[in-house]
Every structure is written in C-alpha cells, then in structure tokens.
mmCIF file of C-alpha atoms in Angstrom:
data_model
loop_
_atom_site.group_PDB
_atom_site.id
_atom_site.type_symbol
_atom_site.label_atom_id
_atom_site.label_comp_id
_atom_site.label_asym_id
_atom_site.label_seq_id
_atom_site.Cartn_x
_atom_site.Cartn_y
_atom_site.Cartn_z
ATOM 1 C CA UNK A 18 7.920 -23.896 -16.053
ATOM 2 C CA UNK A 19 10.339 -21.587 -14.488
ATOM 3 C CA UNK A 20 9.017 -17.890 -16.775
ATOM 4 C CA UNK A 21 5.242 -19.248 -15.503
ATOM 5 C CA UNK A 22 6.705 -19.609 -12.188
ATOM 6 C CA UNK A 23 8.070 -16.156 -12.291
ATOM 7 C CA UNK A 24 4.575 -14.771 -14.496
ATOM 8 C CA UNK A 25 2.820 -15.671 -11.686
ATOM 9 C CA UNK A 26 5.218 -14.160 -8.463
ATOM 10 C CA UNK A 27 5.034 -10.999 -10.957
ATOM 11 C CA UNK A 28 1.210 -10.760 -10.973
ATOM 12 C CA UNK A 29 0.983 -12.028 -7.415
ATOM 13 C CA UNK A 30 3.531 -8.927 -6.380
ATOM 14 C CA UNK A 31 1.685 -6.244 -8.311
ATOM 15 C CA UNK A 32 -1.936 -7.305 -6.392
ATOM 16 C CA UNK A 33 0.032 -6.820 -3.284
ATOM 17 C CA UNK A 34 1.656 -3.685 -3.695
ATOM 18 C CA UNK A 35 -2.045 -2.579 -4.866
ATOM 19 C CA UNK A 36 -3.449 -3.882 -2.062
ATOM 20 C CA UNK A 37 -0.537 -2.008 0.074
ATOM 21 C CA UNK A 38 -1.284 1.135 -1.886
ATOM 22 C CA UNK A 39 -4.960 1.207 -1.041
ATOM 23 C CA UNK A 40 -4.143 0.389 2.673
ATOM 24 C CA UNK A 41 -2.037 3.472 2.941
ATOM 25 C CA UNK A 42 -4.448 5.470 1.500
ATOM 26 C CA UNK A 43 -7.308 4.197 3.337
ATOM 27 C CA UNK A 44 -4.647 4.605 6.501
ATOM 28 C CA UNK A 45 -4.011 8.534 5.534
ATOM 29 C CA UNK A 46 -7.431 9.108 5.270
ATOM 30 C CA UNK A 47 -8.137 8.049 8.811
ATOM 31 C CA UNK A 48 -5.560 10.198 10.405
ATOM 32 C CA UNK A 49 -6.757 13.176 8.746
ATOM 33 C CA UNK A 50 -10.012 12.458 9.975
ATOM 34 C CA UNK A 51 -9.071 11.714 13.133
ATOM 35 C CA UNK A 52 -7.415 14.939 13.165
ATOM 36 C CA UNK A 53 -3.890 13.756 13.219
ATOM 37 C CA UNK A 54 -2.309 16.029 10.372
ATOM 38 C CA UNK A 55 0.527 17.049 13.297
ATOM 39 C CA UNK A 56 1.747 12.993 13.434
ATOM 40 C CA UNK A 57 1.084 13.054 9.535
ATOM 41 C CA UNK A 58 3.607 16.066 9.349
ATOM 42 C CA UNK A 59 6.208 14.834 12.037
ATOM 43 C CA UNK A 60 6.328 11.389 9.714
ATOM 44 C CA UNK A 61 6.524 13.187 6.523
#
C-alpha cells in the first residue's frame, strides 16, 4: 500500500510540474508580447 501510495504522489508530482512548465511558458510568451523583454531581462 505504501510504494502505490508513493506511485501515485510520483505521477501526481510530474502532471504538476508539467502543468507548471506550460504555465511559465505560456507566462513568457505573454510578456514578450506584451513587450516586456526589459522586466524579462531585469528577472533573468
């Protein structure tokens, strides 16, 4: 019961760091489109 337990967190935690990675790219996209590359710089 406890390795399913921990199958499952495992799977569940990979979806969400997808989901995070596609947020952050959808999120980049917008400021560039919006035109702020400066903020996008000053961050990086």
């Amino acid at each position: 019961m406890l390795s399913r337990n921990i199958r499952g967190r495992s799977q569940y935690g990979g979806a969400l760091s997808r989901r995070f990675k596609v947020g952050w790219a959808i999120a980049l996209t917008g400021f560039l489109g919006s035109g702020k590359t400066t903020l996008i710089r000053h961050v990086l």
